[in-house]
Tab-separated table of C-alpha atoms and ligand atoms in Angstrom:
chain	number	residue	atom	x	y	z
F	200	MET	CA	27.986	-12.193	6.311
F	201	SER	CA	25.107	-12.078	3.903
F	202	LYS	CA	24.742	-9.199	1.487
F	203	TYR	CA	21.269	-8.215	2.699
F	204	ARG	CA	19.525	-8.186	6.022
F	205	ILE	CA	15.830	-8.591	5.450
F	206	ALA	CA	13.296	-8.085	8.285
F	207	TRP	CA	10.922	-11.091	7.881
F	208	MET	CA	7.362	-9.896	9.011
F	209	PRO	CA	4.687	-12.528	8.229
F	210	GLY	CA	2.146	-10.697	10.413
F	211	ASP	CA	-1.351	-12.262	10.550
F	212	GLY	CA	-3.619	-14.712	8.895
F	213	ILE	CA	-2.619	-15.797	5.384
F	214	GLY	CA	0.464	-13.428	5.641
F	215	VAL	CA	2.230	-16.429	7.237
F	216	GLU	CA	1.368	-18.779	4.329
F	217	VAL	CA	2.205	-16.408	1.385
F	218	MET	CA	5.457	-15.563	3.116
F	219	GLU	CA	6.359	-19.166	3.159
F	220	ALA	CA	5.638	-19.263	-0.621
F	221	ALA	CA	7.922	-16.202	-1.037
F	222	ARG	CA	10.717	-17.865	0.930
F	223	LEU	CA	10.579	-21.087	-1.154
F	224	VAL	CA	11.184	-18.981	-4.206
F	225	LEU	CA	13.826	-16.662	-2.840
F	226	ASP	CA	15.683	-19.623	-1.588
F	227	LYS	CA	15.639	-21.152	-5.066
F	228	LEU	CA	16.928	-17.894	-6.484
F	229	GLY	CA	19.753	-18.131	-3.990
F	230	LEU	CA	19.346	-14.532	-2.811
F	231	ASP	CA	22.300	-13.793	-0.577
F	232	ALA	CA	20.212	-12.658	2.373
F	233	GLU	CA	19.717	-13.266	6.072
F	234	TYR	CA	16.120	-13.125	7.026
F	235	ILE	CA	15.476	-12.029	10.469
F	236	PRO	CA	12.018	-12.759	11.974
F	237	ALA	CA	10.241	-9.609	13.278
F	238	ASP	CA	7.203	-9.533	15.572
F	239	ILE	CA	4.335	-7.457	14.173
F	240	GLY	CA	0.486	-7.865	14.095
F	241	TRP	CA	-2.692	-8.729	15.939
F	242	GLU	CA	-1.258	-11.183	18.397
F	243	PHE	CA	1.190	-8.558	19.824
F	244	TRP	CA	-1.641	-6.101	20.117
F	245	ARG	CA	-3.655	-8.614	22.034
F	246	THR	CA	-0.991	-9.666	24.329
F	247	GLU	CA	1.287	-6.667	24.728
F	248	GLY	CA	-0.929	-3.788	23.689
F	249	GLU	CA	1.419	-3.049	20.706
F	250	SER	CA	1.033	-4.334	17.214
F	251	LEU	CA	4.376	-2.900	16.375
F	252	PRO	CA	6.764	-3.524	19.291
F	253	GLN	CA	9.717	-1.262	19.808
F	254	ARG	CA	12.085	-4.242	19.232
F	255	THR	CA	10.677	-4.564	15.731
F	256	ILE	CA	11.346	-0.948	15.008
F	257	GLU	CA	14.899	-1.252	16.277
F	258	LEU	CA	15.432	-4.329	14.186
F	259	LEU	CA	14.189	-2.706	11.097
F	260	LYS	CA	16.633	0.095	11.511
F	261	THR	CA	19.547	-2.416	11.042
F	262	CYS	CA	17.874	-4.044	7.958
F	263	THR	CA	18.414	-3.363	4.214
F	264	CYS	CA	14.535	-3.631	3.886
F	265	GLY	CA	11.566	-5.615	5.097
F	266	LEU	CA	9.228	-8.138	3.554
F	267	PHE	CA	5.763	-8.199	5.024
F	268	GLY	CA	2.873	-10.548	4.802
F	269	ALA	CA	-0.491	-9.096	5.931
F	270	ILE	CA	-1.996	-7.454	8.952
F	271	THR	CA	-5.408	-7.683	10.573
F	272	SER	CA	-6.839	-4.160	11.290
F	273	LYS	CA	-10.085	-3.573	13.146
F	274	PRO	CA	-11.873	-0.383	14.226
F	275	LYS	CA	-11.039	1.059	17.555
F	276	GLU	CA	-13.773	-0.389	19.774
F	277	GLU	CA	-13.525	-3.856	18.339
F	278	ALA	CA	-9.705	-3.857	18.761
F	279	ALA	CA	-9.941	-2.731	22.299
F	280	LYS	CA	-12.360	-5.603	23.231
F	281	GLU	CA	-9.801	-8.200	22.093
F	282	LEU	CA	-7.026	-7.178	24.474
F	283	ILE	CA	-6.103	-9.756	27.230
F	284	PRO	CA	-7.857	-8.895	30.463
F	285	GLU	CA	-4.790	-7.343	32.104
F	286	LEU	CA	-4.566	-4.735	29.167
F	287	GLN	CA	-8.342	-3.850	29.178
F	288	ASP	CA	-9.418	-0.306	30.311
F	289	LYS	CA	-5.941	0.957	30.126
F	290	GLY	CA	-6.829	3.521	27.434
F	291	LEU	CA	-4.812	1.651	24.712
F	292	THR	CA	-5.795	2.525	21.076
F	293	TYR	CA	-5.102	0.335	18.180
F	294	ARG	CA	-3.432	1.877	15.244
F	295	SER	CA	-2.403	0.019	12.164
F	296	PRO	CA	1.183	-1.129	12.344
F	297	ILE	CA	1.711	-0.835	8.652
F	298	VAL	CA	0.528	2.731	8.503
F	299	ARG	CA	2.899	3.598	11.391
F	300	LEU	CA	5.766	1.948	9.704
F	301	ARG	CA	5.067	3.922	6.574
F	302	GLN	CA	5.188	7.073	8.521
F	303	MET	CA	7.926	6.388	10.937
F	304	PHE	CA	10.469	5.268	8.182
F	305	GLU	CA	9.177	7.908	5.761
F	306	LEU	CA	8.351	5.157	3.229
F	307	TYR	CA	6.456	7.857	1.222
F	308	CYS	CA	6.117	6.001	-2.050
F	309	ASN	CA	3.534	3.232	-2.302
F	310	LEU	CA	4.196	1.719	-5.550
F	311	ARG	CA	1.412	-0.625	-6.872
F	312	PRO	CA	1.816	-2.035	-10.329
F	313	CYS	CA	-1.260	-3.790	-11.898
F	314	ARG	CA	-0.396	-5.641	-14.999
F	315	ALA	CA	-2.699	-8.204	-16.802
F	316	TYR	CA	-0.567	-11.231	-17.286
F	317	PRO	CA	-1.456	-13.072	-20.467
F	318	GLY	CA	-3.553	-16.205	-19.743
F	319	ASN	CA	-4.946	-15.029	-16.488
F	320	PRO	CA	-8.649	-15.967	-16.737
F	321	LEU	CA	-9.328	-13.283	-14.148
F	322	ASN	CA	-8.186	-10.356	-16.253
F	323	TYR	CA	-10.903	-7.863	-16.732
F	324	ARG	CA	-9.074	-7.106	-19.933
F	325	ASP	CA	-5.803	-8.305	-21.412
F	326	ASP	CA	-4.396	-4.883	-22.229
F	327	ILE	CA	-4.018	-3.354	-18.739
F	328	ASP	CA	-0.804	-2.082	-17.488
F	329	LEU	CA	-1.348	0.329	-14.744
F	330	VAL	CA	1.122	1.593	-12.007
F	331	VAL	CA	-0.336	3.441	-9.030
F	332	PHE	CA	1.893	5.858	-7.054
F	333	ARG	CA	0.082	6.466	-3.694
F	334	GLU	CA	1.394	8.980	-1.351
F	335	ASN	CA	2.015	6.935	1.808
F	336	THR	CA	2.632	9.202	4.913
F	337	GLU	CA	0.018	12.049	4.832
F	338	GLY	CA	-3.399	12.876	3.667
F	339	LEU	CA	-6.343	11.432	5.470
F	340	TYR	CA	-4.041	8.895	6.937
F	341	SER	CA	-1.989	11.540	8.872
F	342	GLY	CA	-3.542	10.383	12.155
F	343	VAL	CA	-4.771	13.880	13.166
F	344	GLU	CA	-8.206	13.147	14.341
F	345	PHE	CA	-10.565	14.517	17.004
F	346	HIS	CA	-13.473	12.953	18.913
F	347	PRO	CA	-15.057	14.517	20.974
F	348	LEU	CA	-14.182	17.869	19.390
F	349	ASP	CA	-12.595	20.136	22.035
F	350	ASP	CA	-14.355	23.523	22.357
F	351	LYS	CA	-11.058	25.495	22.081
F	352	LEU	CA	-10.331	23.721	18.763
F	353	ARG	CA	-13.784	24.349	17.421
F	354	GLU	CA	-13.417	28.127	18.311
F	355	THR	CA	-10.121	28.292	16.581
F	356	LEU	CA	-11.390	26.454	13.519
F	357	THR	CA	-14.370	28.764	13.369
F	358	GLU	CA	-12.237	31.809	13.723
F	359	PHE	CA	-10.110	30.769	10.777
F	360	ASN	CA	-12.961	29.407	8.673
F	361	PRO	CA	-16.480	30.551	9.318
F	362	THR	CA	-17.847	27.569	7.316
F	363	MET	CA	-17.353	25.645	10.643
F	364	ASN	CA	-20.314	27.709	11.981
F	365	ARG	CA	-22.525	25.200	10.289
F	366	PHE	CA	-21.802	22.672	12.862
F	367	LYS	CA	-22.000	25.103	15.964
F	368	ASP	CA	-24.927	23.378	17.563
F	369	VAL	CA	-23.627	19.801	17.243
F	370	PRO	CA	-22.520	18.463	20.767
F	371	ALA	CA	-18.806	17.792	21.118
F	372	ASP	CA	-19.198	14.061	21.290
F	373	GLU	CA	-21.482	14.057	18.306
F	374	ILE	CA	-18.805	15.327	15.937
F	375	ALA	CA	-15.653	13.802	14.714
F	376	VAL	CA	-12.793	15.451	12.567
F	377	SER	CA	-10.143	13.818	10.604
F	378	LEU	CA	-7.661	16.117	9.037
F	379	ARG	CA	-6.397	15.700	5.441
F	380	VAL	CA	-2.995	17.012	5.647
F	381	ILE	CA	-0.904	17.533	2.523
F	382	THR	CA	2.450	19.299	2.364
F	383	ARG	CA	4.342	20.602	-0.620
F	384	ARG	CA	7.160	18.306	0.190
F	385	GLY	CA	5.008	15.179	0.483
F	386	ALA	CA	3.264	16.100	-2.789
F	387	GLU	CA	6.422	16.812	-4.608
F	388	ARG	CA	8.315	13.756	-3.684
F	389	ILE	CA	5.575	11.208	-4.754
F	390	ILE	CA	4.707	13.211	-7.890
F	391	ARG	CA	8.362	13.397	-8.827
F	392	LYS	CA	8.639	9.567	-8.278
F	393	ALA	CA	5.731	8.964	-10.603
F	394	PHE	CA	7.206	11.070	-13.367
F	395	GLU	CA	10.672	9.506	-12.984
F	396	TYR	CA	9.077	6.053	-13.296
F	397	ALA	CA	7.097	7.128	-16.395
F	398	LYS	CA	10.285	8.341	-18.045
F	399	GLN	CA	12.313	5.377	-17.115
F	400	HIS	CA	9.707	2.908	-18.259
F	401	GLY	CA	8.401	4.742	-21.269
F	402	TYR	CA	4.850	5.682	-20.267
F	403	PRO	CA	3.609	8.749	-22.157
F	404	THR	CA	1.409	10.154	-19.472
F	405	VAL	CA	1.066	10.556	-15.744
F	406	THR	CA	-2.389	10.929	-14.442
F	407	LEU	CA	-2.923	12.948	-11.258
F	408	VAL	CA	-6.103	11.722	-9.615
F	409	GLU	CA	-7.583	14.207	-7.104
F	410	LYS	CA	-10.780	16.255	-6.464
F	411	PRO	CA	-9.689	19.872	-6.638
F	412	ASN	CA	-13.160	21.087	-7.530
F	413	VAL	CA	-14.225	20.278	-3.958
F	414	LEU	CA	-11.095	19.759	-1.936
F	415	ARG	CA	-9.808	23.157	-3.124
F	416	GLU	CA	-6.788	23.395	-0.664
F	417	THR	CA	-5.396	19.893	-0.381
F	418	SER	CA	-6.109	18.638	-3.929
F	419	GLY	CA	-5.367	22.150	-5.080
F	420	LEU	CA	-1.850	21.963	-3.791
F	421	MET	CA	-1.376	18.406	-5.251
F	422	ARG	CA	-2.339	19.985	-8.585
F	423	ARG	CA	-0.170	22.989	-8.388
F	424	VAL	CA	2.848	20.814	-7.482
F	425	ALA	CA	2.132	18.334	-10.276
F	426	GLN	CA	2.137	21.082	-12.924
F	427	GLU	CA	5.436	22.359	-11.540
F	428	VAL	CA	7.005	18.872	-11.613
F	429	ALA	CA	5.641	18.232	-15.056
F	430	GLN	CA	7.850	21.156	-16.297
F	431	ASP	CA	10.875	18.971	-15.663
F	432	PHE	CA	9.577	16.129	-17.897
F	433	SER	CA	8.652	17.689	-21.172
F	434	GLU	CA	8.272	14.281	-22.939
F	435	ILE	CA	5.597	13.129	-20.539
F	436	GLU	CA	2.069	14.577	-20.543
F	437	LEU	CA	0.342	15.379	-17.235
F	438	TRP	CA	-3.368	14.511	-17.157
F	439	GLU	CA	-5.638	15.631	-14.448
F	440	THR	CA	-8.760	13.863	-13.406
F	441	ASN	CA	-11.247	13.737	-10.560
F	442	ILE	CA	-11.311	10.550	-8.444
F	443	ASP	CA	-15.029	9.793	-9.157
F	444	ALA	CA	-14.750	10.123	-12.861
F	445	GLN	CA	-11.435	8.292	-12.865
F	446	MET	CA	-13.094	5.281	-11.300
F	447	MET	CA	-15.596	5.124	-14.118
F	448	TRP	CA	-12.936	5.719	-16.796
F	449	LEU	CA	-10.665	2.946	-15.433
F	450	LEU	CA	-13.601	0.558	-15.912
F	451	LYS	CA	-14.522	1.956	-19.342
F	452	ASP	CA	-10.988	2.400	-20.948
F	453	PRO	CA	-8.264	1.005	-18.645
F	454	ASP	CA	-5.795	0.845	-21.495
F	455	ASN	CA	-5.837	4.619	-21.632
F	456	TYR	CA	-4.007	5.044	-18.538
F	457	GLY	CA	-0.473	4.094	-17.328
F	458	VAL	CA	1.186	5.813	-14.433
F	459	ILE	CA	-1.393	7.201	-11.845
F	460	VAL	CA	-0.357	9.380	-8.915
F	461	THR	CA	-2.488	10.356	-6.031
F	462	SER	CA	-2.808	11.147	-2.358
F	463	ASN	CA	-2.938	8.546	0.454
F	464	MET	CA	-6.840	7.655	0.731
F	465	PHE	CA	-7.503	7.955	-2.930
F	466	GLY	CA	-4.541	5.680	-3.685
F	467	ASP	CA	-5.888	3.199	-1.361
F	468	ILE	CA	-9.177	3.150	-3.244
F	469	VAL	CA	-7.785	3.329	-6.751
F	470	SER	CA	-5.281	0.684	-6.137
F	471	ASP	CA	-7.841	-1.938	-5.021
F	472	LEU	CA	-9.811	-1.194	-8.260
F	473	CYS	CA	-6.733	-1.533	-10.405
F	474	ALA	CA	-5.937	-4.839	-8.647
F	475	GLN	CA	-9.467	-6.108	-9.549
F	476	LEU	CA	-8.812	-5.227	-13.350
F	477	VAL	CA	-5.921	-7.703	-13.335
F	478	GLY	CA	-7.488	-10.459	-11.442
F	479	GLY	CA	-8.047	-9.283	-7.964
F	480	LEU	CA	-5.877	-8.917	-4.891
F	481	GLY	CA	-4.228	-12.290	-5.555
F	482	PHE	CA	-2.109	-10.402	-8.206
F	483	ALA	CA	-1.470	-7.035	-6.580
F	484	ALA	CA	2.069	-6.388	-5.451
F	485	SER	CA	3.149	-3.360	-3.372
F	486	GLY	CA	6.237	-1.647	-2.016
F	487	ASN	CA	6.439	1.077	0.600
F	488	ILE	CA	9.499	2.801	-0.456
F	489	GLY	CA	11.578	5.585	1.240
F	490	ASP	CA	14.883	7.018	0.274
F	491	ASP	CA	16.972	4.620	2.220
F	492	ILE	CA	14.785	1.739	3.323
F	493	ALA	CA	11.644	-0.020	2.034
F	494	VAL	CA	9.035	-2.586	3.196
F	495	PHE	CA	7.461	-4.685	0.565
F	496	GLU	CA	3.987	-6.137	1.092
F	497	PRO	CA	1.287	-7.480	-1.154
F	498	THR	CA	-1.769	-5.251	-1.390
F	499	HIS	CA	-4.088	-7.817	0.087
F	500	GLY	CA	-5.090	-8.172	3.772
F	501	SER	CA	-4.782	-11.185	6.168
F	502	ALA	CA	-7.965	-12.840	4.996
F	503	PRO	CA	-8.903	-14.436	8.349
F	504	LYS	CA	-11.368	-16.709	6.833
F	505	TYR	CA	-8.735	-18.546	4.754
F	506	ALA	CA	-6.061	-18.495	7.449
F	507	GLY	CA	-4.165	-21.696	7.849
F	508	GLN	CA	-5.641	-23.406	4.775
F	509	TYR	CA	-2.810	-22.822	2.227
F	510	LYS	CA	-5.583	-21.864	-0.224
F	511	VAL	CA	-4.877	-18.317	-1.154
F	512	ASN	CA	-3.015	-17.158	-4.313
F	513	PRO	CA	0.490	-16.359	-3.619
F	514	HIS	CA	1.242	-14.470	-6.950
F	515	ALA	CA	0.769	-11.150	-5.271
F	516	MET	CA	3.395	-11.946	-2.704
F	517	LEU	CA	5.658	-13.424	-5.351
F	518	LEU	CA	5.334	-10.345	-7.440
F	519	THR	CA	6.089	-8.333	-4.319
F	520	SER	CA	9.218	-10.341	-3.786
F	521	ARG	CA	10.090	-9.464	-7.433
F	522	MET	CA	9.681	-5.831	-6.625
F	523	MET	CA	11.981	-6.245	-3.681
F	524	LEU	CA	14.622	-7.853	-5.804
F	525	GLU	CA	14.460	-4.934	-8.267
F	526	TRP	CA	14.759	-2.342	-5.582
F	527	LEU	CA	17.828	-4.228	-4.139
F	528	GLY	CA	19.344	-4.004	-7.559
F	529	GLU	CA	19.123	-7.759	-8.151
F	530	THR	CA	17.721	-7.107	-11.679
F	531	ASP	CA	18.487	-10.530	-13.222
F	532	MET	CA	16.786	-12.291	-10.389
F	533	ALA	CA	13.866	-10.000	-10.478
F	534	GLN	CA	13.415	-10.667	-14.245
F	535	ALA	CA	13.810	-14.418	-13.864
F	536	LEU	CA	11.136	-14.393	-11.178
F	537	GLU	CA	8.744	-12.280	-13.211
F	538	LYS	CA	9.261	-14.623	-16.174
F	539	SER	CA	8.520	-17.742	-14.028
F	540	ILE	CA	5.386	-16.203	-12.525
F	541	ALA	CA	4.157	-15.208	-16.010
F	542	GLY	CA	4.903	-18.678	-17.355
F	543	VAL	CA	2.939	-20.375	-14.592
F	544	ILE	CA	0.048	-18.068	-15.192
F	545	ALA	CA	0.113	-18.496	-18.795
F	546	GLU	CA	0.300	-22.306	-18.774
F	547	GLY	CA	-2.612	-22.434	-16.430
F	548	LYS	CA	-1.749	-25.830	-15.128
F	549	VAL	CA	-1.241	-24.843	-11.413
F	550	ARG	CA	-3.999	-22.539	-10.152
F	551	THR	CA	-5.356	-21.590	-6.757
F	552	TYR	CA	-9.200	-21.584	-6.257
F	553	ASP	CA	-9.601	-17.899	-7.232
F	554	MET	CA	-8.420	-18.802	-10.718
F	555	GLY	CA	-10.552	-21.820	-11.006
F	556	GLY	CA	-8.118	-24.402	-9.812
F	557	ASP	CA	-7.749	-26.471	-6.677
F	558	ASP	CA	-3.967	-26.162	-6.192
F	559	SER	CA	-2.474	-24.959	-2.938
F	560	THR	CA	-0.534	-21.727	-2.148
F	561	MET	CA	2.676	-23.868	-1.947
F	562	ASP	CA	1.890	-25.776	-5.172
F	563	VAL	CA	1.944	-22.389	-7.059
F	564	ALA	CA	5.179	-21.472	-5.273
F	565	LYS	CA	6.729	-24.728	-6.184
F	566	ALA	CA	5.617	-24.385	-9.930
F	567	VAL	CA	7.189	-20.851	-9.984
F	568	ALA	CA	10.327	-22.183	-8.302
F	569	GLU	CA	10.583	-25.107	-10.803
F	570	LYS	CA	10.838	-22.570	-13.708
F	571	LEU	CA	13.681	-20.574	-12.200
G	701	IPM	C1	-3.526	-1.162	2.068
G	701	IPM	C2	-4.367	-1.459	3.324
G	701	IPM	C3	-4.161	-0.653	4.433
G	701	IPM	C4	-4.262	0.821	4.088
G	701	IPM	C5	-4.814	-0.998	5.765
G	701	IPM	C6	-4.493	-2.470	6.082
G	701	IPM	C7	-4.357	0.019	6.862
G	701	IPM	O1	-5.735	-1.281	2.934
G	701	IPM	O2	-2.332	-1.303	2.207
G	701	IPM	O3	-4.006	-0.732	1.065
G	701	IPM	O4	-5.315	1.365	4.253
G	701	IPM	O5	-3.362	1.418	3.570
G	702	MG	MG1	-5.992	-0.933	0.805
């Protein structure tokens, strides 16, 4: 029996290609793992009305962790139109399978490191080393949404908060509400993870990015909890910033920041910006990490326009595999892989189109594997 059982979830579009690149490298490293293919993605939505089939959920429960490529997500109406005729008009609603996995398995910590590797021509600056901790199960992604707005709910909301009166004349189907739910437990566990990481890796600060001057209750709670958690880490300074200003400062002085912690939607936004600072989504790894299980995925999406061309940059996926190895406790393999990736980037001989080259996804994977 292998040491690890890894749910293998290529998903959609270029997810398939970058996973093939990851496999080449993992095989070269000789990771003692069984890779079990798992169904997830657009095709299963279209043909089964379920992008995350129950069999995949059951499978994941038996695995050490999952490795995931990419998923296509479309807004509600567009998604419904693509269902096969037999499933049309059955009232099925598309929901992102990766968001559901994060919530279902309590993968509350979305870890997104963005480091400028020396020699990457796409670096915004060469001195960037950012690590985003994004809360991954709550906030605006909680899935508590209403449209049309039920009269009873509107009455209750108005009773508890008269501000709601401003919308009293808006017809029920002309108003939509998405709740930003933040719990103390959710806030605490992500903020604590960020501080622990900062301590372990020698970062002097943790920056909480929120908007408490407007989102008084939800960002306010994040802020109170951050101040409490910070008490347990006297050697690390807590910085508090607003999301809007933070975006500006990240462009102006990215080297000022290290560990960033934030709620779900802000984290989604901040992590794309940080990715661009270090060369774009082709370099952005990510892990959805819970207390017992984790699913690792590159930050990028399924890029349908490049699907099947073996054109896209696999470094994000390879760095994601590195993160998985580290989580598994395979520290030597993780370090060797990072060294090889950094080596290939620094040499600049093998590059995909985004880096100005014309090498393929698999050429890059082979170059990394050769250095191992
Ligand atoms: C990400 C993606 C997802 C998200 C989408 C695909 C649902 O943008 O992982 O950052 O919004 O979390
Ligand atoms: Mg995103």
